[in-house]
Amino acid sequence: MVLGEYQITAGPLEMTIAGNTIFPDPETTGVGTIYAGPLNDFMVTMVPPIPDWRLVETDRMQPDWYWDAAPSGSNGPGFFISSNDLEIVTACTIREMPRFIGSFQTQAQDGTPLDHTIRLVMAWRGSLIGSWRFTAQTPNGAISGLRYVIFERTTP
């Protein structure tokens, strides 16, 4: 149900640096594959190049999987649908939807490690939607980023 090729859309980036919010990147697109990894894990590969990362189905009772659709909403700026609207459209609660979480680390241009977390819900067959967050600690203070992300299957 999850394995396959995907078109990936990452919404505009909302970034906070030392308490100041900026919007440095517009919406971007790429491609990716969710494939079976060792021990039946789901693994994700994405282009532009990001290290392959493990995607794990997670406990549906976690409290932080709800979001709004405000221009700078809790799931990424410009996210087009709130969790309440998604529940109405799918006639299913967020807690009933398959939910996945993945994390990986990259490095900023200056070598600072960036910790990424992607949370996704399978709203309908072939579509995963959610948030992509990253955090880093630098000598100049904390950095965090948030954008929405949508995986749309391109293969049956």
PDB file of C-alpha atoms in Angstrom:
ATOM      1  CA  MET A   1       0.000   0.000   0.000  1.00  0.00           C
ATOM      2  CA  VAL A   2       2.914   2.397   0.706  1.00  0.00           C
ATOM      3  CA  LEU A   3       5.642   1.063  -1.584  1.00  0.00           C
ATOM      4  CA  GLY A   4       6.153   2.789  -4.924  1.00  0.00           C
ATOM      5  CA  GLU A   5       7.343   5.828  -6.852  1.00  0.00           C
ATOM      6  CA  TYR A   6       6.137   9.267  -5.721  1.00  0.00           C
ATOM      7  CA  GLN A   7       6.050  12.872  -6.851  1.00  0.00           C
ATOM      8  CA  ILE A   8       7.020  14.879  -3.780  1.00  0.00           C
ATOM      9  CA  THR A   9       5.973  18.470  -3.162  1.00  0.00           C
ATOM     10  CA  ALA A  10       7.575  20.379  -0.300  1.00  0.00           C
ATOM     11  CA  GLY A  11       5.808  23.628   0.514  1.00  0.00           C
ATOM     12  CA  PRO A  12       7.436  26.986   1.124  1.00  0.00           C
ATOM     13  CA  LEU A  13       9.979  26.961   3.937  1.00  0.00           C
ATOM     14  CA  GLU A  14       9.278  28.902   7.125  1.00  0.00           C
ATOM     15  CA  MET A  15      12.598  29.243   8.925  1.00  0.00           C
ATOM     16  CA  THR A  16      13.364  30.692  12.348  1.00  0.00           C
ATOM     17  CA  ILE A  17      16.901  31.850  13.070  1.00  0.00           C
ATOM     18  CA  ALA A  18      17.674  33.232  16.534  1.00  0.00           C
ATOM     19  CA  GLY A  19      13.986  34.093  16.978  1.00  0.00           C
ATOM     20  CA  ASN A  20      13.516  35.811  13.588  1.00  0.00           C
ATOM     21  CA  THR A  21      11.191  34.190  11.034  1.00  0.00           C
ATOM     22  CA  ILE A  22      12.064  34.282   7.334  1.00  0.00           C
ATOM     23  CA  PHE A  23      10.709  32.552   4.217  1.00  0.00           C
ATOM     24  CA  PRO A  24      13.844  31.735   2.170  1.00  0.00           C
ATOM     25  CA  ASP A  25      12.565  28.985  -0.158  1.00  0.00           C
ATOM     26  CA  PRO A  26       9.452  28.667  -2.315  1.00  0.00           C
ATOM     27  CA  GLU A  27       7.573  25.422  -2.887  1.00  0.00           C
ATOM     28  CA  THR A  28       9.807  22.769  -4.447  1.00  0.00           C
ATOM     29  CA  THR A  29       9.171  19.418  -6.108  1.00  0.00           C
ATOM     30  CA  GLY A  30      11.150  16.246  -6.524  1.00  0.00           C
ATOM     31  CA  VAL A  31      10.728  12.524  -6.907  1.00  0.00           C
ATOM     32  CA  GLY A  32      11.162   9.698  -4.463  1.00  0.00           C
ATOM     33  CA  THR A  33      10.710   6.005  -3.870  1.00  0.00           C
ATOM     34  CA  ILE A  34       9.413   4.177  -0.829  1.00  0.00           C
ATOM     35  CA  TYR A  35      10.950   0.698  -0.906  1.00  0.00           C
ATOM     36  CA  ALA A  36      11.202  -2.326   1.367  1.00  0.00           C
ATOM     37  CA  GLY A  37      14.325  -2.172   3.489  1.00  0.00           C
ATOM     38  CA  PRO A  38      15.922  -4.627   5.883  1.00  0.00           C
ATOM     39  CA  LEU A  39      13.641  -6.216   8.476  1.00  0.00           C
ATOM     40  CA  ASN A  40      10.596  -5.145   6.432  1.00  0.00           C
ATOM     41  CA  ASP A  41      11.222  -1.462   7.160  1.00  0.00           C
ATOM     42  CA  PHE A  42       9.974   1.130   4.713  1.00  0.00           C
ATOM     43  CA  MET A  43      12.895   3.130   3.340  1.00  0.00           C
ATOM     44  CA  VAL A  44      12.646   6.425   1.442  1.00  0.00           C
ATOM     45  CA  THR A  45      14.995   7.792  -1.180  1.00  0.00           C
ATOM     46  CA  MET A  46      14.448  11.338  -2.468  1.00  0.00           C
ATOM     47  CA  VAL A  47      15.800  13.600  -5.211  1.00  0.00           C
ATOM     48  CA  PRO A  48      17.221  16.207  -4.702  1.00  0.00           C
ATOM     49  CA  PRO A  49      19.677  13.973  -2.876  1.00  0.00           C
ATOM     50  CA  ILE A  50      18.895  13.377   0.756  1.00  0.00           C
ATOM     51  CA  PRO A  51      20.267  10.366   2.612  1.00  0.00           C
ATOM     52  CA  ASP A  52      17.884   7.398   2.470  1.00  0.00           C
ATOM     53  CA  TRP A  53      15.755   7.399   5.591  1.00  0.00           C
ATOM     54  CA  ARG A  54      13.544   4.943   7.440  1.00  0.00           C
ATOM     55  CA  LEU A  55       9.766   5.501   7.468  1.00  0.00           C
ATOM     56  CA  VAL A  56       7.979   3.853  10.407  1.00  0.00           C
ATOM     57  CA  GLU A  57       4.258   3.400  10.957  1.00  0.00           C
ATOM     58  CA  THR A  58       3.649   4.925  14.349  1.00  0.00           C
ATOM     59  CA  ASP A  59       1.174   4.997  17.201  1.00  0.00           C
ATOM     60  CA  ARG A  60      -2.020   6.679  16.045  1.00  0.00           C
ATOM     61  CA  MET A  61      -2.778   7.956  19.546  1.00  0.00           C
ATOM     62  CA  GLN A  62      -0.027  10.575  19.549  1.00  0.00           C
ATOM     63  CA  PRO A  63      -1.618  13.959  20.290  1.00  0.00           C
ATOM     64  CA  ASP A  64       0.367  16.201  17.930  1.00  0.00           C
ATOM     65  CA  TRP A  65      -0.973  15.132  14.549  1.00  0.00           C
ATOM     66  CA  TYR A  66      -3.563  17.881  14.136  1.00  0.00           C
ATOM     67  CA  TRP A  67      -2.938  21.083  12.176  1.00  0.00           C
ATOM     68  CA  ASP A  68      -4.634  24.140  10.764  1.00  0.00           C
ATOM     69  CA  ALA A  69      -4.585  25.585   7.261  1.00  0.00           C
ATOM     70  CA  ALA A  70      -3.703  29.178   8.103  1.00  0.00           C
ATOM     71  CA  PRO A  71      -1.082  30.817   5.869  1.00  0.00           C
ATOM     72  CA  SER A  72       1.495  30.146   8.578  1.00  0.00           C
ATOM     73  CA  GLY A  73      -0.202  27.098  10.031  1.00  0.00           C
ATOM     74  CA  SER A  74       1.087  24.553  12.489  1.00  0.00           C
ATOM     75  CA  ASN A  75       1.885  22.089   9.691  1.00  0.00           C
ATOM     76  CA  GLY A  76       3.781  24.437   7.411  1.00  0.00           C
ATOM     77  CA  PRO A  77       3.106  27.770   5.761  1.00  0.00           C
ATOM     78  CA  GLY A  78       0.520  27.668   2.998  1.00  0.00           C
ATOM     79  CA  PHE A  79      -0.742  24.171   3.803  1.00  0.00           C
ATOM     80  CA  PHE A  80      -3.945  23.875   1.813  1.00  0.00           C
ATOM     81  CA  ILE A  81      -6.104  21.767   4.127  1.00  0.00           C
ATOM     82  CA  SER A  82      -6.585  21.548   7.877  1.00  0.00           C
ATOM     83  CA  SER A  83      -6.755  18.219   9.685  1.00  0.00           C
ATOM     84  CA  ASN A  84     -10.434  18.904  10.466  1.00  0.00           C
ATOM     85  CA  ASP A  85     -11.177  19.481   6.760  1.00  0.00           C
ATOM     86  CA  LEU A  86      -9.246  16.334   5.851  1.00  0.00           C
ATOM     87  CA  GLU A  87     -11.365  14.330   8.298  1.00  0.00           C
ATOM     88  CA  ILE A  88     -14.542  15.666   6.648  1.00  0.00           C
ATOM     89  CA  VAL A  89     -13.311  14.948   3.107  1.00  0.00           C
ATOM     90  CA  THR A  90     -12.184  11.400   3.939  1.00  0.00           C
ATOM     91  CA  ALA A  91     -14.945  10.601   6.475  1.00  0.00           C
ATOM     92  CA  CYS A  92     -12.154   9.292   8.696  1.00  0.00           C
ATOM     93  CA  THR A  93     -10.459  10.729  11.771  1.00  0.00           C
ATOM     94  CA  ILE A  94      -6.749  11.523  11.700  1.00  0.00           C
ATOM     95  CA  ARG A  95      -6.245   8.926  14.432  1.00  0.00           C
ATOM     96  CA  GLU A  96      -7.768   6.241  12.157  1.00  0.00           C
ATOM     97  CA  MET A  97      -5.439   7.030   9.237  1.00  0.00           C
ATOM     98  CA  PRO A  98      -2.139   5.179   8.864  1.00  0.00           C
ATOM     99  CA  ARG A  99       0.549   7.485  10.251  1.00  0.00           C
ATOM    100  CA  PHE A 100       4.261   7.415   9.563  1.00  0.00           C
ATOM    101  CA  ILE A 101       7.320   9.176  10.900  1.00  0.00           C
ATOM    102  CA  GLY A 102      10.861   9.361   9.582  1.00  0.00           C
ATOM    103  CA  SER A 103      14.007  11.173  10.606  1.00  0.00           C
ATOM    104  CA  PHE A 104      17.422  11.792   9.126  1.00  0.00           C
ATOM    105  CA  GLN A 105      20.345  14.166   9.406  1.00  0.00           C
ATOM    106  CA  THR A 106      22.001  16.431   6.838  1.00  0.00           C
ATOM    107  CA  GLN A 107      24.591  19.185   7.094  1.00  0.00           C
ATOM    108  CA  ALA A 108      24.253  22.883   6.390  1.00  0.00           C
ATOM    109  CA  GLN A 109      26.812  24.506   4.095  1.00  0.00           C
ATOM    110  CA  ASP A 110      28.896  25.471   7.138  1.00  0.00           C
ATOM    111  CA  GLY A 111      28.885  21.871   8.425  1.00  0.00           C
ATOM    112  CA  THR A 112      26.236  22.362  11.126  1.00  0.00           C
ATOM    113  CA  PRO A 113      24.190  19.155  11.581  1.00  0.00           C
ATOM    114  CA  LEU A 114      20.484  19.544  10.725  1.00  0.00           C
ATOM    115  CA  ASP A 115      18.058  17.061  12.307  1.00  0.00           C
ATOM    116  CA  HIS A 116      14.993  16.426  10.104  1.00  0.00           C
ATOM    117  CA  THR A 117      11.649  14.845  11.052  1.00  0.00           C
ATOM    118  CA  ILE A 118       8.924  14.057   8.517  1.00  0.00           C
ATOM    119  CA  ARG A 119       5.446  13.114   9.784  1.00  0.00           C
ATOM    120  CA  LEU A 120       2.918  11.781   7.275  1.00  0.00           C
ATOM    121  CA  VAL A 121      -0.662  10.521   7.271  1.00  0.00           C
ATOM    122  CA  MET A 122      -2.089   8.364   4.507  1.00  0.00           C
ATOM    123  CA  ALA A 123      -5.242  10.328   3.785  1.00  0.00           C
ATOM    124  CA  TRP A 124      -6.241   8.203   0.803  1.00  0.00           C
ATOM    125  CA  ARG A 125      -4.631   5.475  -1.241  1.00  0.00           C
ATOM    126  CA  GLY A 126      -1.450   6.713  -2.891  1.00  0.00           C
ATOM    127  CA  SER A 127      -1.243  10.039  -1.028  1.00  0.00           C
ATOM    128  CA  LEU A 128       0.754  10.847   2.072  1.00  0.00           C
ATOM    129  CA  ILE A 129       0.596  14.367   3.515  1.00  0.00           C
ATOM    130  CA  GLY A 130       2.217  15.984   6.503  1.00  0.00           C
ATOM    131  CA  SER A 131       5.041  18.148   7.773  1.00  0.00           C
ATOM    132  CA  TRP A 132       8.803  18.352   7.351  1.00  0.00           C
ATOM    133  CA  ARG A 133      10.635  19.981  10.246  1.00  0.00           C
ATOM    134  CA  PHE A 134      14.311  20.504  10.914  1.00  0.00           C
ATOM    135  CA  THR A 135      16.284  21.877  13.833  1.00  0.00           C
ATOM    136  CA  ALA A 136      19.900  22.806  14.450  1.00  0.00           C
ATOM    137  CA  GLN A 137      21.950  24.381  17.186  1.00  0.00           C
ATOM    138  CA  THR A 138      24.607  26.880  16.069  1.00  0.00           C
ATOM    139  CA  PRO A 139      26.974  29.188  17.956  1.00  0.00           C
ATOM    140  CA  ASN A 140      24.587  32.018  16.972  1.00  0.00           C
ATOM    141  CA  GLY A 141      21.477  30.290  18.340  1.00  0.00           C
ATOM    142  CA  ALA A 142      18.799  27.795  17.402  1.00  0.00           C
ATOM    143  CA  ILE A 143      17.599  27.313  13.832  1.00  0.00           C
ATOM    144  CA  SER A 144      14.348  25.586  12.894  1.00  0.00           C
ATOM    145  CA  GLY A 145      12.462  25.064   9.670  1.00  0.00           C
ATOM    146  CA  LEU A 146       8.977  23.911   8.770  1.00  0.00           C
ATOM    147  CA  ARG A 147       7.245  23.095   5.501  1.00  0.00           C
ATOM    148  CA  TYR A 148       4.377  20.877   4.456  1.00  0.00           C
ATOM    149  CA  VAL A 149       5.124  17.838   2.331  1.00  0.00           C
ATOM    150  CA  ILE A 150       2.930  15.785  -0.006  1.00  0.00           C
ATOM    151  CA  PHE A 151       3.845  12.396  -1.494  1.00  0.00           C
ATOM    152  CA  GLU A 152       1.631  11.468  -4.481  1.00  0.00           C
ATOM    153  CA  ARG A 153       2.138   8.006  -5.953  1.00  0.00           C
ATOM    154  CA  THR A 154       3.057   7.983  -9.641  1.00  0.00           C
ATOM    155  CA  THR A 155       3.055   4.195 -10.113  1.00  0.00           C
ATOM    156  CA  PRO A 156       0.114   1.862  -9.497  1.00  0.00           C
TER     157      PRO A 156
END
